[in-house]
Amino acid sequence: MENSTEQNILVHLKPVEKSWQPQDFLPDPASDGFHEQVKELRERARELPDDYFVVLVGDMITEEALLT
């Protein structure tokens, strides 16, 4: 089964370096304006309905439970 998996499935997976990560969309903690950027992000997120956060948490739980 290993050869079959390697030939048919693994060839379709992207390298980890090319996959996006959540931190790609968050402010850089090492930057000078980090706290201001986080404050701005929180202000923008305040306008989102609670339903969005429920879906986001559900998606994160599902992603964490999947095998990598």
Coordinates of N, CA and C in Angstrom, one line a residue:
M1 N 0.8 -1.2 0.0 CA 0.0 0.0 0.0 C 0.9 1.3 0.0
E2 N 2.0 1.2 0.6 CA 2.9 2.4 0.6 C 3.2 2.9 -0.8
N3 N 3.6 2.0 -1.7 CA 3.9 2.4 -3.1 C 2.7 3.0 -3.8
S4 N 1.6 2.4 -3.6 CA 0.3 2.9 -4.2 C 0.0 4.3 -3.7
T5 N 0.2 4.5 -2.4 CA -0.1 5.8 -1.8 C 0.9 6.8 -2.3
E6 N 2.2 6.5 -2.3 CA 3.2 7.4 -2.8 C 3.0 7.8 -4.2
Q7 N 2.6 6.9 -5.1 CA 2.4 7.1 -6.5 C 1.1 7.9 -6.8
N8 N 0.1 7.6 -6.0 CA -1.2 8.2 -6.4 C -1.7 9.3 -5.6
I9 N -1.2 9.5 -4.4 CA -1.7 10.5 -3.5 C -0.7 11.6 -3.2
L10 N 0.5 11.1 -2.8 CA 1.5 12.1 -2.3 C 1.9 13.0 -3.4
V11 N 1.8 12.6 -4.7 CA 2.2 13.5 -5.8 C 1.3 14.8 -5.9
H12 N 0.1 14.7 -5.3 CA -0.8 15.8 -5.3 C -0.7 16.8 -4.2
L13 N 0.0 16.4 -3.2 CA 0.2 17.3 -2.0 C 1.2 18.4 -2.2
K14 N 0.9 19.6 -1.7 CA 1.8 20.7 -1.9 C 2.8 20.6 -0.7
P15 N 4.0 21.1 -1.0 CA 5.0 21.1 0.1 C 4.6 22.1 1.2
V16 N 4.9 21.8 2.4 CA 4.5 22.6 3.5 C 4.9 24.1 3.3
E17 N 6.0 24.4 2.7 CA 6.5 25.7 2.5 C 5.6 26.5 1.6
K18 N 4.8 25.8 0.7 CA 3.9 26.5 -0.2 C 2.5 26.6 0.3
S19 N 2.2 25.9 1.4 CA 0.9 26.0 2.0 C 0.7 27.2 2.9
W20 N -0.4 27.9 2.8 CA -0.6 29.1 3.7 C -0.8 28.7 5.1
Q21 N -0.4 29.5 6.0 CA -0.6 29.3 7.4 C -1.3 30.5 8.0
P22 N -2.1 30.3 9.1 CA -2.9 31.4 9.6 C -2.0 32.6 10.0
Q23 N -0.8 32.4 10.5 CA 0.0 33.5 10.9 C 0.4 34.4 9.7
D24 N 0.2 33.9 8.4 CA 0.5 34.7 7.3 C -0.4 35.9 7.2
F25 N -1.6 35.8 7.8 CA -2.6 36.9 7.7 C -2.7 37.7 9.0
L26 N -1.8 37.5 10.0 CA -1.8 38.2 11.3 C -0.6 39.1 11.3
P27 N -0.7 40.1 12.2 CA 0.5 41.1 12.3 C 1.7 40.3 12.9
D28 N 2.8 40.8 12.5 CA 4.1 40.2 12.9 C 4.4 40.7 14.3
P29 N 4.5 39.8 15.3 CA 4.8 40.2 16.7 C 6.1 41.0 16.8
A30 N 7.0 40.8 15.9 CA 8.4 41.5 16.0 C 8.3 42.9 15.4
S31 N 7.2 43.3 14.8 CA 7.2 44.6 14.1 C 6.9 45.7 15.2
D32 N 7.3 46.9 14.8 CA 7.1 48.0 15.7 C 5.7 48.3 16.0
G33 N 4.8 48.2 15.0 CA 3.4 48.6 15.2 C 2.5 47.4 15.5
F34 N 3.0 46.4 16.1 CA 2.3 45.2 16.4 C 1.0 45.4 17.2
H35 N 1.1 46.1 18.3 CA 0.0 46.4 19.2 C -1.1 47.2 18.5
E36 N -0.7 48.2 17.7 CA -1.7 49.0 17.0 C -2.4 48.1 15.9
Q37 N -1.6 47.3 15.3 CA -2.2 46.4 14.2 C -3.2 45.4 14.8
V38 N -2.9 44.9 16.0 CA -3.8 43.9 16.7 C -5.0 44.7 17.1
K39 N -4.9 45.9 17.6 CA -6.0 46.7 18.0 C -7.0 46.9 16.9
E40 N -6.4 47.3 15.7 CA -7.2 47.5 14.5 C -7.9 46.3 14.0
L41 N -7.2 45.1 14.1 CA -7.8 43.9 13.7 C -9.0 43.5 14.6
R42 N -8.8 43.8 15.9 CA -9.9 43.5 16.9 C -11.1 44.4 16.6
E43 N -10.8 45.6 16.3 CA -11.9 46.6 16.0 C -12.7 46.1 14.7
R44 N -12.0 45.7 13.7 CA -12.6 45.2 12.5 C -13.4 43.9 12.8
A45 N -12.8 43.0 13.6 CA -13.5 41.7 13.9 C -14.7 42.0 14.8
R46 N -14.8 43.0 15.5 CA -15.9 43.3 16.4 C -17.2 43.4 15.6
E47 N -17.1 43.8 14.3 CA -18.3 44.0 13.5 C -18.8 42.6 12.9
L48 N -18.1 41.6 13.0 CA -18.5 40.3 12.5 C -19.6 39.7 13.4
P49 N -20.6 39.0 12.8 CA -21.6 38.4 13.6 C -21.0 37.1 14.3
D50 N -21.7 36.8 15.4 CA -21.2 35.6 16.2 C -21.2 34.3 15.4
D51 N -22.1 34.2 14.4 CA -22.2 33.0 13.6 C -20.9 32.8 12.9
Y52 N -20.2 33.8 12.5 CA -18.9 33.6 11.8 C -17.9 33.0 12.7
F53 N -17.8 33.4 13.9 CA -16.9 32.8 14.9 C -17.2 31.4 15.2
V54 N -18.5 31.0 15.3 CA -18.9 29.6 15.5 C -18.4 28.8 14.4
V55 N -18.5 29.2 13.1 CA -18.1 28.4 12.0 C -16.5 28.4 12.0
L56 N -15.9 29.5 12.3 CA -14.4 29.5 12.3 C -13.9 28.5 13.3
V57 N -14.4 28.5 14.5 CA -14.0 27.5 15.6 C -14.3 26.1 15.1
G58 N -15.4 25.9 14.5 CA -15.8 24.5 14.1 C -14.8 24.0 13.0
D59 N -14.4 24.9 12.1 CA -13.5 24.6 11.0 C -12.1 24.3 11.6
M60 N -11.7 25.1 12.6 CA -10.4 24.9 13.2 C -10.3 23.5 14.0
I61 N -11.4 23.2 14.7 CA -11.4 21.9 15.4 C -11.4 20.8 14.4
T62 N -12.1 20.9 13.3 CA -12.1 19.9 12.2 C -10.7 19.7 11.6
E63 N -10.1 20.8 11.3 CA -8.7 20.8 10.7 C -7.7 20.2 11.7
E64 N -7.8 20.5 13.0 CA -6.9 19.9 14.0 C -7.1 18.4 14.1
A65 N -8.3 18.0 13.9 CA -8.6 16.6 14.1 C -8.2 15.7 12.9
L66 N -7.9 16.3 11.8 CA -7.6 15.6 10.6 C -6.1 15.1 10.7
L67 N -5.9 14.0 10.1 CA -4.5 13.5 10.0 C -3.7 14.3 9.0
T68 N -2.4 14.5 9.3 CA -1.6 15.3 8.3 C -0.5 14.4 7.7

